[in-house]
Coordinates of C-alpha atoms in Angstrom, one line a residue:
Chain A
X8 CA -74.1 -13.8 -1.0
X9 CA -71.3 -15.1 -3.1
X10 CA -68.7 -12.7 -1.7
X11 CA -69.8 -12.6 1.9
X12 CA -67.4 -15.4 2.8
X13 CA -63.7 -15.0 3.0
X14 CA -63.2 -18.4 1.4
X15 CA -65.7 -20.6 -0.4
X16 CA -65.0 -23.8 -2.2
X17 CA -67.5 -25.5 -4.4
X18 CA -67.2 -29.1 -5.6
X19 CA -63.4 -28.7 -5.3
X20 CA -61.6 -31.6 -6.9
X21 CA -57.8 -32.1 -7.1
X22 CA -56.3 -35.1 -8.7
X23 CA -52.7 -36.0 -9.4
X24 CA -51.5 -38.4 -12.0
X25 CA -49.4 -41.2 -10.6
X26 CA -48.0 -43.4 -13.3
X27 CA -51.1 -44.9 -15.0
X28 CA -53.3 -44.1 -12.0
X29 CA -54.9 -40.9 -10.8
X30 CA -54.7 -40.0 -7.1
X31 CA -57.7 -38.1 -5.9
X32 CA -56.4 -35.6 -3.3
X33 CA -59.7 -33.6 -2.9
X34 CA -63.1 -35.0 -3.8
X35 CA -65.9 -32.4 -4.2
X36 CA -65.0 -30.3 -1.2
X37 CA -67.6 -27.7 -0.3
X38 CA -66.6 -25.3 2.5
X39 CA -67.2 -21.7 3.6
X40 CA -65.0 -19.7 5.9
X41 CA -65.9 -16.4 7.4
X42 CA -63.7 -13.6 8.5
X43 CA -61.8 -14.0 11.8
X44 CA -62.2 -17.8 11.9
X45 CA -59.8 -20.0 13.8
X46 CA -60.2 -23.2 11.9
X47 CA -58.3 -26.4 11.6
X48 CA -58.2 -28.9 8.8
X49 CA -57.6 -32.2 10.5
X50 CA -57.2 -35.8 9.4
X51 CA -54.6 -38.4 8.7
X52 CA -51.7 -38.0 6.3
X53 CA -52.9 -38.0 2.7
X54 CA -56.4 -36.8 3.6
X55 CA -56.0 -33.7 1.5
X56 CA -55.3 -31.0 4.2
X57 CA -52.2 -29.5 2.7
X58 CA -53.7 -29.7 -0.8
X59 CA -56.7 -27.8 0.3
X60 CA -54.5 -25.2 2.1
X61 CA -52.4 -24.8 -1.1
X62 CA -55.4 -24.2 -3.3
X63 CA -56.8 -21.7 -0.8
X64 CA -53.4 -20.0 -0.7
X65 CA -53.4 -19.9 -4.6
X66 CA -50.2 -21.9 -4.6
X67 CA -52.0 -24.6 -6.6
X68 CA -55.1 -24.7 -8.7
X69 CA -58.0 -27.2 -8.6
X70 CA -58.5 -29.8 -11.2
X71 CA -62.3 -29.0 -11.2
X72 CA -64.7 -27.1 -9.1
X73 CA -64.1 -23.6 -7.7
X74 CA -62.2 -21.9 -4.8
X75 CA -63.1 -18.3 -4.3
X76 CA -60.7 -16.5 -1.9
X77 CA -61.5 -12.9 -1.0
X78 CA -63.7 -12.7 -4.1
X79 CA -61.1 -14.1 -6.5
X80 CA -61.5 -17.4 -8.2
X81 CA -58.2 -19.2 -7.7
X82 CA -58.7 -21.4 -10.7
X83 CA -59.0 -18.3 -13.0
X84 CA -55.9 -16.5 -11.7
X85 CA -52.9 -16.1 -13.8
X86 CA -49.5 -16.8 -12.2
X87 CA -49.0 -13.0 -11.6
X88 CA -52.5 -12.5 -10.2
X89 CA -52.0 -15.4 -7.8
X90 CA -48.7 -13.9 -6.7
X91 CA -50.4 -10.6 -6.1
X92 CA -53.2 -12.2 -4.0
X93 CA -50.6 -14.0 -1.8
X94 CA -48.5 -10.8 -1.6
X95 CA -51.3 -8.6 -0.4
X96 CA -53.7 -10.8 1.5
X97 CA -52.3 -14.1 2.6
X98 CA -49.6 -15.0 5.1
X99 CA -48.1 -18.5 5.3
X100 CA -46.6 -20.4 8.3
X101 CA -44.8 -23.6 7.4
X102 CA -44.0 -26.7 9.4
X103 CA -40.3 -26.3 8.8
X104 CA -40.4 -22.5 9.4
X105 CA -38.8 -21.7 6.0
X106 CA -36.9 -18.8 7.3
X107 CA -34.4 -17.3 4.8
X108 CA -31.1 -18.5 6.3
X109 CA -28.8 -15.7 5.3
X110 CA -31.2 -13.0 6.7
X111 CA -31.4 -11.8 10.3
X112 CA -34.6 -12.2 12.3
X113 CA -35.5 -8.5 11.4
X114 CA -34.8 -9.0 7.7
X115 CA -36.9 -12.2 7.6
X116 CA -39.9 -10.5 9.2
X117 CA -39.4 -7.3 7.1
X118 CA -39.2 -9.4 3.9
X119 CA -43.0 -9.4 3.0
X120 CA -43.1 -5.6 3.4
X121 CA -40.3 -5.2 0.9
X122 CA -42.6 -6.5 -1.7
X123 CA -45.4 -4.1 -0.8
X124 CA -43.6 -0.8 -1.3
X125 CA -43.6 0.4 2.3
X126 CA -41.1 3.1 3.2
X127 CA -38.0 2.1 5.2
X128 CA -39.4 3.8 8.3
X129 CA -42.8 2.1 7.9
X130 CA -41.2 -1.2 7.4
X131 CA -39.1 -0.8 10.5
X132 CA -42.0 0.2 12.6
X133 CA -44.3 -2.6 11.4
X134 CA -41.5 -5.2 11.7
X135 CA -40.8 -4.2 15.3
X136 CA -44.5 -4.3 16.2
X137 CA -44.7 -7.8 14.7
X138 CA -41.6 -9.0 16.6
X139 CA -43.1 -7.4 19.8
X140 CA -46.2 -9.5 19.3
X141 CA -44.2 -12.7 19.2
X142 CA -41.9 -11.6 22.0
X143 CA -38.7 -11.5 19.9
X144 CA -38.0 -7.8 19.7
X145 CA -34.6 -8.4 21.4
X146 CA -33.5 -10.9 18.8
X147 CA -33.6 -8.7 15.7
X148 CA -30.0 -9.3 14.7
X149 CA -29.9 -13.1 15.3
X150 CA -29.7 -15.4 12.3
X151 CA -32.2 -18.3 12.0
X152 CA -29.4 -20.8 12.8
X153 CA -29.0 -19.1 16.2
X154 CA -32.7 -19.6 17.2
X155 CA -34.5 -22.5 18.8
X156 CA -37.3 -24.3 17.0
X157 CA -39.9 -22.3 19.0
X158 CA -38.2 -19.0 18.4
X159 CA -37.9 -19.8 14.7
X160 CA -41.6 -20.5 14.4
X161 CA -42.4 -17.3 16.3
X162 CA -40.3 -15.4 13.7
X163 CA -42.3 -17.2 11.0
X164 CA -45.5 -16.1 12.6
X165 CA -44.2 -12.5 12.9
X166 CA -43.3 -12.7 9.2
X167 CA -46.8 -14.0 8.3
X168 CA -48.7 -11.3 10.3
X169 CA -46.4 -8.3 9.7
X170 CA -48.4 -7.1 6.7
X171 CA -51.6 -7.7 8.6
X172 CA -53.1 -10.1 6.0
X173 CA -56.7 -11.1 6.0
X174 CA -55.8 -14.7 6.0
X175 CA -53.0 -16.8 7.5
X176 CA -52.6 -20.4 6.4
X177 CA -50.5 -22.6 8.7
X178 CA -49.4 -26.0 7.6
X179 CA -48.6 -28.2 10.6
X180 CA -47.1 -25.2 12.5
X181 CA -46.4 -27.1 15.7
X182 CA -45.2 -30.4 14.2
X183 CA -41.5 -29.6 14.9
X184 CA -42.1 -28.1 18.3
X185 CA -42.2 -29.5 21.8
X186 CA -45.4 -29.1 23.9
X187 CA -44.4 -25.9 25.7
X188 CA -43.4 -24.1 22.5
X189 CA -46.5 -25.4 20.7
X190 CA -48.8 -23.9 23.4
X191 CA -46.8 -20.6 23.3
X192 CA -47.1 -20.4 19.5
X193 CA -50.8 -21.3 19.6
X194 CA -51.5 -18.7 22.2
X195 CA -49.7 -16.1 20.1
X196 CA -51.8 -17.0 17.1
X197 CA -55.0 -17.0 19.1
X198 CA -54.2 -13.5 20.4
X199 CA -53.4 -12.2 16.9
X200 CA -56.7 -13.7 15.7
X201 CA -58.5 -12.0 18.5
X202 CA -56.7 -8.6 18.3
X203 CA -56.3 -8.2 14.6
X204 CA -59.3 -10.2 13.3
X205 CA -57.0 -12.3 11.1
X206 CA -58.5 -15.5 9.8
X207 CA -56.4 -18.6 10.6
X208 CA -56.7 -21.9 8.8
X209 CA -54.5 -24.7 10.0
X210 CA -53.7 -28.0 8.5
X211 CA -52.8 -30.2 11.5
X212 CA -53.2 -33.6 13.2
X213 CA -51.6 -32.3 16.4
X214 CA -54.0 -32.6 19.3
X215 CA -52.5 -29.6 21.0
X216 CA -53.6 -27.4 18.0
X217 CA -57.1 -29.0 18.0
X218 CA -57.6 -27.8 21.6
X219 CA -57.4 -24.2 20.5
X220 CA -59.7 -24.5 17.4
X221 CA -63.1 -22.9 17.2
X222 CA -63.9 -24.9 14.1
X223 CA -62.6 -28.3 13.2
X224 CA -63.0 -29.7 9.7
X225 CA -62.1 -33.4 9.4
X226 CA -61.0 -34.6 6.0
X227 CA -60.8 -38.2 5.0
X228 CA -59.6 -39.5 1.7
X229 CA -60.0 -36.0 0.2
X230 CA -63.6 -35.4 1.3
X231 CA -65.1 -33.5 4.2
X232 CA -66.0 -36.1 6.8
X233 CA -67.1 -33.7 9.6
X234 CA -67.3 -30.0 10.0
X235 CA -67.8 -29.0 13.7
X236 CA -68.0 -25.7 15.6
X237 CA -66.1 -26.1 18.9
X238 CA -65.6 -24.4 22.2
X239 CA -61.8 -24.0 22.4
X240 CA -60.0 -25.7 25.2
X241 CA -57.2 -24.2 27.2
X242 CA -54.2 -26.4 27.9
X243 CA -55.1 -28.8 30.7
X244 CA -58.8 -28.7 29.8
X245 CA -59.4 -25.1 31.0
X246 CA -62.4 -23.5 29.2
X247 CA -61.8 -20.3 27.4
Chain B
X13 CA -34.8 -1.9 -6.2
X14 CA -35.8 -4.8 -4.0
X15 CA -34.2 -7.5 -6.3
X16 CA -30.7 -5.9 -6.3
X17 CA -31.0 -5.4 -2.6
X18 CA -32.0 -9.1 -1.9
X19 CA -29.5 -10.4 -4.4
X20 CA -26.7 -8.6 -2.7
X21 CA -27.9 -9.7 0.7
X22 CA -28.1 -13.3 -0.4
X23 CA -24.7 -13.2 -2.1
X24 CA -22.9 -11.7 0.9
X25 CA -24.8 -14.1 3.1
X26 CA -23.4 -17.1 1.2
X27 CA -20.0 -16.3 2.7
X28 CA -17.0 -18.3 1.6
X29 CA -18.6 -19.8 -1.5
X30 CA -19.2 -16.3 -2.8
X31 CA -15.7 -15.0 -2.0
X32 CA -14.0 -18.0 -3.6
X33 CA -15.9 -17.4 -6.9
X34 CA -15.2 -13.7 -6.6
X35 CA -11.5 -14.2 -6.1
X36 CA -11.1 -16.5 -9.1
X37 CA -13.1 -14.1 -11.2
X38 CA -11.2 -11.1 -10.0
X39 CA -8.0 -12.9 -10.9
X40 CA -9.3 -13.4 -14.4
X41 CA -10.1 -9.7 -14.6
X42 CA -6.6 -8.6 -13.5
X43 CA -4.7 -11.1 -15.7
X44 CA -6.8 -10.2 -18.8
X45 CA -6.2 -6.5 -18.3
X46 CA -2.6 -7.0 -17.4
X47 CA -1.8 -9.1 -20.5
X48 CA -3.9 -7.0 -22.8
X49 CA -2.1 -4.0 -21.3
X50 CA 1.2 -5.6 -22.2
X51 CA 0.1 -6.1 -25.8
X52 CA -1.2 -2.5 -26.0
X53 CA 2.1 -1.3 -24.5
X54 CA 4.0 -3.4 -26.9
X55 CA 2.0 -1.9 -29.8
X56 CA 2.3 1.7 -28.5
X57 CA 6.0 1.3 -27.9
X58 CA 6.7 -0.3 -31.3
X59 CA 4.6 2.4 -33.0
X60 CA 6.2 5.3 -31.2
X61 CA 9.8 3.9 -31.8
X62 CA 9.1 3.2 -35.4
X63 CA 7.6 6.6 -36.0
X64 CA 10.5 8.4 -34.2
X65 CA 13.2 6.4 -35.9
X66 CA 12.0 5.5 -39.4
X67 CA 8.4 6.5 -40.3
X68 CA 8.1 10.2 -39.3
X69 CA 4.7 11.6 -40.0
X70 CA 4.3 9.5 -43.1
X71 CA 6.3 8.9 -46.3
X72 CA 6.1 9.7 -50.0
X73 CA 7.2 6.7 -51.9
X74 CA 8.5 6.8 -55.4
X75 CA 5.7 4.9 -57.2
X76 CA 7.8 1.8 -57.9
X77 CA 9.2 1.7 -54.4
X78 CA 8.1 -1.4 -52.4
X79 CA 10.3 -2.4 -49.5
X80 CA 9.0 -5.9 -49.6
X81 CA 9.9 -6.4 -53.3
X82 CA 13.7 -6.4 -53.8
X83 CA 13.3 -6.8 -57.5
X84 CA 11.5 -3.5 -57.8
X85 CA 14.3 -1.6 -56.0
X86 CA 16.4 -1.1 -59.1
X87 CA 13.8 1.1 -60.6
X88 CA 12.4 2.6 -57.4
X89 CA 14.1 6.0 -57.5
X90 CA 13.4 9.3 -59.1
X91 CA 14.3 13.0 -58.9
X92 CA 12.6 14.5 -55.9
X93 CA 9.8 16.8 -57.1
X94 CA 9.9 20.5 -56.4
X95 CA 7.0 20.3 -54.0
X96 CA 8.8 17.8 -51.8
X97 CA 12.1 19.5 -52.4
X98 CA 10.6 22.7 -50.8
X99 CA 9.6 20.6 -47.7
X100 CA 13.1 19.2 -47.5
X101 CA 14.6 22.6 -47.7
X102 CA 12.3 23.8 -44.9
X103 CA 13.3 20.9 -42.7
X104 CA 9.8 19.4 -42.8
X105 CA 10.9 16.3 -44.8
X106 CA 14.0 14.3 -45.5
X107 CA 14.9 12.2 -48.5
X108 CA 16.2 8.6 -48.4
X109 CA 17.7 6.8 -51.4
X110 CA 17.7 3.0 -51.3
X111 CA 20.0 0.9 -53.3
X112 CA 20.5 -2.9 -53.2
X113 CA 24.0 -4.0 -52.4
X114 CA 26.3 -6.5 -50.7
X115 CA 28.8 -6.3 -47.8
X116 CA 31.8 -8.6 -47.6
X117 CA 32.6 -8.7 -43.9
X118 CA 35.5 -11.0 -43.2
X119 CA 35.2 -12.5 -46.7
X120 CA 31.6 -13.5 -46.3
X121 CA 28.8 -12.3 -48.6
X122 CA 26.1 -10.3 -46.8
X123 CA 23.2 -8.8 -48.9
X124 CA 22.2 -5.4 -47.6
X125 CA 20.1 -2.4 -48.4
X126 CA 22.3 0.7 -48.7
X127 CA 20.4 3.7 -47.6
X128 CA 21.5 7.2 -48.2
X129 CA 20.3 9.8 -45.6
X130 CA 21.2 13.5 -45.0
X131 CA 23.6 13.5 -42.1
X132 CA 22.1 16.8 -41.0
X133 CA 18.5 15.6 -40.8
X134 CA 16.8 15.9 -37.5
X135 CA 13.4 14.6 -38.3
X136 CA 14.2 11.0 -37.4
X137 CA 15.9 9.8 -34.2
X138 CA 18.3 7.8 -36.3
X139 CA 21.8 9.1 -35.4
X140 CA 22.7 10.2 -38.9
X141 CA 25.1 12.9 -37.6
X142 CA 27.8 10.2 -37.2
X143 CA 28.0 10.3 -41.0
X144 CA 29.4 13.8 -41.0
X145 CA 33.1 13.0 -41.6
X146 CA 35.6 14.4 -43.9
X147 CA 35.8 13.6 -47.6
X148 CA 38.8 11.4 -46.9
X149 CA 36.7 8.8 -45.1
X150 CA 33.7 6.8 -46.4
X151 CA 31.5 6.5 -43.3
X152 CA 28.8 3.9 -42.7
X153 CA 26.4 3.5 -39.9
X154 CA 24.9 0.2 -38.9
X155 CA 22.7 -1.1 -36.1
X156 CA 23.6 -3.4 -33.3
X157 CA 21.7 -6.4 -34.8
X158 CA 23.5 -5.8 -38.1
X159 CA 26.8 -5.5 -36.3
X160 CA 26.1 -8.8 -34.5
X161 CA 25.2 -10.7 -37.6
X162 CA 28.2 -9.4 -39.6
X163 CA 30.7 -9.3 -36.8
X164 CA 31.5 -5.6 -37.6
X165 CA 32.4 -3.0 -35.0
X166 CA 33.2 0.7 -34.9
X167 CA 36.4 1.4 -36.8
X168 CA 36.2 -1.7 -39.0
X169 CA 36.5 -1.3 -42.7
X170 CA 34.4 -3.5 -45.0
X171 CA 33.9 -3.8 -48.7
X172 CA 30.6 -2.7 -50.0
X173 CA 29.3 -3.4 -53.5
X174 CA 26.3 -1.9 -55.3
X175 CA 24.8 -1.5 -58.7
X176 CA 24.5 2.0 -60.1
X177 CA 21.6 3.4 -62.1
X178 CA 23.1 2.0 -65.3
X179 CA 23.4 -1.5 -63.9
X180 CA 27.1 -1.4 -63.5
X181 CA 28.6 -3.0 -60.4
X182 CA 30.9 -0.9 -58.3
X183 CA 32.6 -1.3 -54.9
X184 CA 34.2 0.7 -52.2
X185 CA 35.6 0.1 -48.7
X186 CA 33.5 1.8 -46.1
X187 CA 34.3 2.6 -42.5
X188 CA 31.9 1.7 -39.7
X189 CA 31.8 5.0 -37.8
X190 CA 29.1 4.0 -35.4
X191 CA 27.0 1.0 -34.3
X192 CA 23.7 2.4 -33.2
X193 CA 21.6 0.8 -30.6
X194 CA 18.1 0.9 -31.8
X195 CA 15.0 -1.0 -30.9
X196 CA 13.6 -0.6 -34.5
X197 CA 14.7 -3.6 -36.6
X198 CA 13.6 -2.0 -39.9
X199 CA 16.5 0.5 -39.7
X200 CA 19.0 -2.0 -38.4
X201 CA 18.7 -5.6 -39.7
X202 CA 20.4 -5.8 -43.2
X203 CA 20.8 -2.0 -43.5
X204 CA 23.8 0.2 -44.1
X205 CA 23.4 3.9 -43.8
X206 CA 25.7 6.2 -45.7
X207 CA 25.5 10.0 -46.5
X208 CA 22.8 10.7 -49.1
X209 CA 25.0 12.8 -51.3
X210 CA 27.7 10.2 -51.5
X211 CA 25.2 7.5 -52.4
X212 CA 23.6 9.6 -55.1
X213 CA 27.0 10.2 -56.7
X214 CA 28.2 6.6 -56.5
X215 CA 24.8 5.2 -57.8
X216 CA 24.5 7.8 -60.5
X217 CA 21.2 9.0 -59.1
X218 CA 21.8 12.7 -58.6
X219 CA 19.0 14.6 -56.9
X220 CA 17.1 11.3 -56.7
X221 CA 15.5 9.5 -53.8
X222 CA 13.3 6.4 -53.2
X223 CA 11.3 7.8 -50.4
X224 CA 10.8 11.1 -48.6
X225 CA 10.0 11.0 -44.9
X226 CA 7.6 13.8 -43.8
X227 CA 8.2 15.4 -40.4
X228 CA 5.8 14.4 -37.5
X229 CA 3.1 17.1 -37.3
X230 CA 3.7 18.4 -40.8
X231 CA 0.2 18.7 -42.2
X232 CA 0.8 19.6 -45.8
X233 CA 0.5 16.8 -48.4
X234 CA 1.6 18.5 -51.6
X235 CA 0.9 16.9 -55.0
X236 CA 4.0 15.0 -56.2
X237 CA 3.5 13.3 -59.6
X238 CA 5.1 9.9 -59.7
X239 CA 5.1 9.7 -55.9
X240 CA 2.6 8.1 -53.5
X241 CA 1.9 9.3 -50.0
X242 CA 1.8 6.5 -47.4
X243 CA 0.2 7.6 -44.1
X244 CA 1.0 6.0 -40.7
X245 CA -2.0 3.7 -40.8
X246 CA -0.5 2.1 -43.9
X247 CA 3.1 2.2 -42.6
X248 CA 2.2 0.7 -39.2
X249 CA -0.2 -1.9 -40.5
X250 CA 2.4 -4.7 -40.3
X251 CA 3.1 -3.8 -36.6
X252 CA -0.6 -3.6 -35.8
X253 CA -1.2 -6.9 -37.5
X254 CA 1.6 -8.6 -35.7
X255 CA 0.4 -7.3 -32.3
X256 CA -3.1 -8.5 -33.2
X257 CA -1.8 -11.9 -34.0
X258 CA 0.1 -12.1 -30.8
X259 CA -2.8 -10.9 -28.7
X260 CA -5.1 -13.4 -30.4
X261 CA -2.7 -16.1 -29.1
X262 CA -3.2 -14.7 -25.6
X263 CA -6.9 -15.2 -26.0
X264 CA -6.4 -18.9 -25.1
X265 CA -5.2 -17.8 -21.7
X266 CA -8.3 -15.5 -21.2
X267 CA -10.5 -18.3 -22.4
X268 CA -9.1 -20.8 -19.9
X269 CA -9.3 -18.2 -17.0
X270 CA -12.8 -17.1 -17.9
X271 CA -13.9 -20.7 -18.3
X272 CA -12.6 -21.6 -14.8
X273 CA -14.4 -18.6 -13.3
X274 CA -17.6 -19.3 -15.2
X275 CA -17.5 -22.9 -14.3
X276 CA -17.4 -22.0 -10.6
X277 CA -20.3 -19.6 -11.0
X278 CA -22.3 -22.0 -13.1
X279 CA -21.7 -24.7 -10.5
X280 CA -22.7 -22.4 -7.7
X281 CA -25.9 -21.4 -9.6
X282 CA -26.8 -25.0 -10.3
X283 CA -26.2 -25.9 -6.7
X284 CA -28.2 -22.9 -5.5
X285 CA -31.2 -23.9 -7.6
X286 CA -31.2 -27.4 -6.3
X287 CA -30.4 -26.6 -2.7
X288 CA -32.6 -23.5 -2.4
X289 CA -35.8 -24.8 -3.8
X290 CA -37.6 -24.4 -0.4
X291 CA -36.4 -20.8 -0.4
X292 CA -37.8 -20.3 -3.9
X293 CA -41.1 -21.8 -2.7
X294 CA -41.1 -19.4 0.3
X295 CA -40.4 -16.4 -2.0
X296 CA -43.3 -17.5 -4.2
X297 CA -45.6 -18.0 -1.2
X298 CA -44.8 -14.4 -0.2
X299 CA -45.8 -13.1 -3.7
X300 CA -42.7 -13.4 -5.8
X301 CA -43.5 -14.4 -9.4
X302 CA -41.3 -16.9 -11.2
X303 CA -39.9 -14.1 -13.3
X304 CA -38.9 -12.3 -10.2
X305 CA -37.3 -15.4 -8.7
X306 CA -35.4 -15.9 -12.0
X307 CA -34.2 -12.3 -11.9
X308 CA -33.2 -12.6 -8.3
X309 CA -31.1 -15.7 -8.9
X310 CA -29.6 -14.4 -12.2
X311 CA -28.7 -11.1 -10.5
X312 CA -27.1 -13.0 -7.6
X313 CA -24.9 -14.8 -10.0
X314 CA -24.2 -11.7 -12.1
X315 CA -23.2 -9.8 -9.0
X316 CA -20.2 -12.1 -8.7
X317 CA -18.9 -10.2 -11.6
X318 CA -19.5 -6.8 -10.0
X319 CA -17.9 -7.9 -6.7
X320 CA -15.0 -9.4 -8.7
X321 CA -14.5 -6.1 -10.4
X322 CA -14.4 -4.3 -7.0
X323 CA -12.0 -6.9 -5.6
X324 CA -9.9 -6.8 -8.7
X325 CA -9.8 -3.0 -8.4
X326 CA -8.6 -3.3 -4.8
X327 CA -5.5 -5.3 -5.6
X328 CA -5.4 -4.9 -9.3
X329 CA -5.0 -1.1 -9.5
X330 CA -2.0 -0.9 -7.2
X331 CA -0.4 -3.9 -9.0
X332 CA -1.0 -2.7 -12.5
X333 CA 0.1 0.9 -11.6
X334 CA 3.3 -0.4 -10.1
X335 CA 3.9 -2.6 -13.1
X336 CA 3.2 0.2 -15.6
X337 CA 5.8 2.3 -13.9
X338 CA 8.4 -0.4 -13.4
X339 CA 8.0 -2.0 -16.8
X340 CA 9.0 -5.5 -17.7
X341 CA 12.6 -6.2 -18.6
X342 CA 12.5 -8.3 -21.7
X343 CA 14.8 -11.1 -22.5
X344 CA 17.0 -10.7 -25.6
X345 CA 15.1 -13.4 -27.4
X346 CA 12.2 -10.9 -27.7
X347 CA 14.3 -9.3 -30.4
X348 CA 13.2 -12.0 -32.7
X349 CA 9.6 -10.7 -32.4
X350 CA 10.6 -8.6 -35.4
X351 CA 9.4 -5.2 -34.3
X352 CA 10.5 -2.5 -31.9
X353 CA 9.9 -3.3 -28.2
X354 CA 13.0 -2.1 -26.4
X355 CA 14.7 -3.5 -23.3
X356 CA 11.7 -2.8 -21.1
X357 CA 8.1 -3.2 -22.0
X358 CA 5.7 -0.7 -20.3
X359 CA 2.1 -1.8 -20.4
X360 CA -0.6 0.6 -21.4
X361 CA -4.0 0.2 -19.7
X362 CA -6.5 2.3 -21.7
X363 CA -10.0 3.1 -20.4
X364 CA -11.3 1.2 -23.4
X365 CA -9.5 -1.9 -22.3
X366 CA -10.7 -1.8 -18.8
X367 CA -14.3 -1.0 -19.7
X368 CA -14.4 -3.6 -22.5
X369 CA -12.9 -6.3 -20.2
X370 CA -15.3 -5.4 -17.4
X371 CA -18.3 -5.5 -19.8
X372 CA -17.1 -8.8 -21.3
X373 CA -16.8 -10.5 -17.9
X374 CA -20.1 -9.1 -16.7
X375 CA -22.0 -10.1 -19.8
X376 CA -20.6 -13.7 -19.7
X377 CA -21.2 -13.9 -15.9
X378 CA -24.8 -12.8 -16.4
X379 CA -25.4 -15.3 -19.2
X380 CA -23.8 -18.1 -17.2
X381 CA -25.9 -17.1 -14.2
X382 CA -29.1 -17.0 -16.2
X383 CA -28.8 -20.4 -17.9
X384 CA -29.4 -22.6 -14.9
X385 CA -32.2 -20.4 -13.6
X386 CA -34.4 -21.3 -16.6
X387 CA -35.4 -24.4 -14.7
X388 CA -37.2 -22.1 -12.2
X389 CA -39.6 -21.2 -15.0
X390 CA -41.1 -24.7 -14.7
X391 CA -41.2 -24.7 -10.9
X392 CA -44.5 -25.1 -9.2
X393 CA -44.7 -23.3 -5.8
X394 CA -46.0 -26.4 -4.1
X395 CA -43.2 -28.5 -5.4
X396 CA -40.7 -25.9 -4.4
X397 CA -42.0 -25.7 -0.9
X398 CA -41.6 -29.5 -0.7
X399 CA -38.0 -29.1 -2.0
X400 CA -38.8 -30.8 -5.3
X401 CA -38.0 -29.7 -8.8
X402 CA -40.9 -30.1 -11.3

C-alpha cells in the first residue's frame, strides 16, 4: 500500500537552529494525500504550513522521518533528483506570484516546458491552452509589470498547470488579492482540479480559500491538530 | 540550448543596465584593437622601410663587423669572396664598406660612419644614384636628420677625415650632392654615403667591404668563409623589441579600460545575485539545478562580452577602416622614437589581433561573471524563494 498515496509523510520532523535554541517547525507529522485532492493546510503563522509544503515539494528535506512524494523519498533525493521531481511532476504557485519580470506572459507560462524538451510547436500549443484556462489568452505579450495582481496570479497558475503536473503546491495564493480576484482564482483552480485531476495542496489562512477546500488539515505548533473532510462551500454559502 | 536562450532573454530584458555595460566594454574592445593596430602598423611600417632602404633580404657581415661596436670597425672589412662577388655581379647583392670618420661642418667636430655604396645599385631604395658625378667632384649623400644636426645643405662642402687600412689619417673636402628624406634613421643619423670605389681607394681597402646586402627575394645563401649571414629576423630584432616595449607600455591603458568594464560587469553580477534571489528560487522550484542557475547567470554576464563585440563591430569596423585608410599624421617629435615610422602611421589590424583581443575580453568577462555566481552554489531553494542568501 506504500505507493497508493500521492504523498505520504511519516513522523515528519523539521527543526531549525536558532542561536543556541532549536525551533521545531514540524513535529511528527503523519499525513496521506490521494490523487486529485483539493486540500488546504491551515493554521496560524509559524504553524509549519509552508515548511510542510516545501518538504512535499522537495525544496527542503526533513530533519527526521519520511516524506514520500509520488513514490520517491524526499529525504533520500539528491539535489539533481529533487530538481527532476519538481521539473516533471510538481507545479508551484506563490503568494507573490514570482513571475519572471523580463519575460512576457507567454514566456512565463512557457518557461516550465522549456525545461522538458517539448518542441516549439508543442510548447506554443500547451501554453495557449493553459492561458485559455485562466482567461488570459489575449495578454500573451504583456509583461508582468503591466498586469493586475489577479492577472499575475492567473499567469502563475497557468505556469503551474501548463505541464499538467500531478501535484500543485500553492503557498498563500490569495494573500495578495482582493475578494473578487481570490474567488476567480480559486474557481479556476477548482476547475483545473476537476478537469485535469491535478492534486492541489494549499498553505493558507484565508477563509475564502477554506470555503473551497474538500479537506482541511489544521496545523498548530508544527503538529497536525485536525484533519477534516469537508463539503466545499460556494461563495455566499452556496453548496457545491 | 535553453540556457543560452534564457540568458540572452534576461540580458536584453535588463535594458539600460545591460547596454551601459555593453557600451563600456565595446569601447574597450575598439580602443585595444585600435592601439594595438597602431603598434602593429608601426612595426610593419618600420620593418618595410628598413628592409627597403637598408636591410634588403638579409646581409652578409664580415665576421668582425658589429655596427654596435665602433672599436671593431677598424678591422671589420675584408675582400668580398667570389661567391658573394658573383651575386653582386648578377645584381642580387650589393657591397657596402664602412669606415669610421669625422666631419668638420662649420668648424665643429662631428663623428660619422662613412659608408661606401655602389652608385648604380638598385637593391636598396637609398638614392645612391646621386653619387654618380664626375671625377672632379667628391660627392657625399646625407639624410635630413644628419643635415639638420650638422647644418649642412645641398651644395655645401665639408671636410671629412678618416683612417685608412694602415691607420693613417687622411682628409678630403666632400660636396653634399643630396640631402635624402628618409624615414629610416639607420641610414641617416651620423652617416655619410660616398661612392664605394672612391672609399675603397681612399681607405686602402681595394675590393673590400664590411657587409654585403642581399636582394629581397634572393634565395641563395652561398658559403662565404669569414662572412656571416644575418637574416631579417636578426636584423629586425631591435625594431621588434622596441615595438614590443612600446606596446607593453600601452598595456596599462588596456588594463584600465578592461578593469573599468569588468568592474561594471562584476557589479552587475553581484547586484543581480542579491536582487534576483527570488528569481533563482523560482527557477529552482521549476526544476533548475544550482549548476544550471550558475551557468545561466555566468552566461548572462559573459554575453555582455558577446554583445559588446557585436556593438564594437557596428561602430568599430567603420571607424578602424577609415582610420587605416587615412592614417595618423605623426608629430615631428616621433622621430626620436629611433626607428622608421614615416610622416603618417597606418595601423594594421590583423585577424590574429582581432581574434586574440576578442578571446581575451570574452575569457575575462566570463571569469568575472562566474566569480560572484559561486555564492549560488550554497543557496537553498527555500531561502532563495524568501529572498534570503544562505
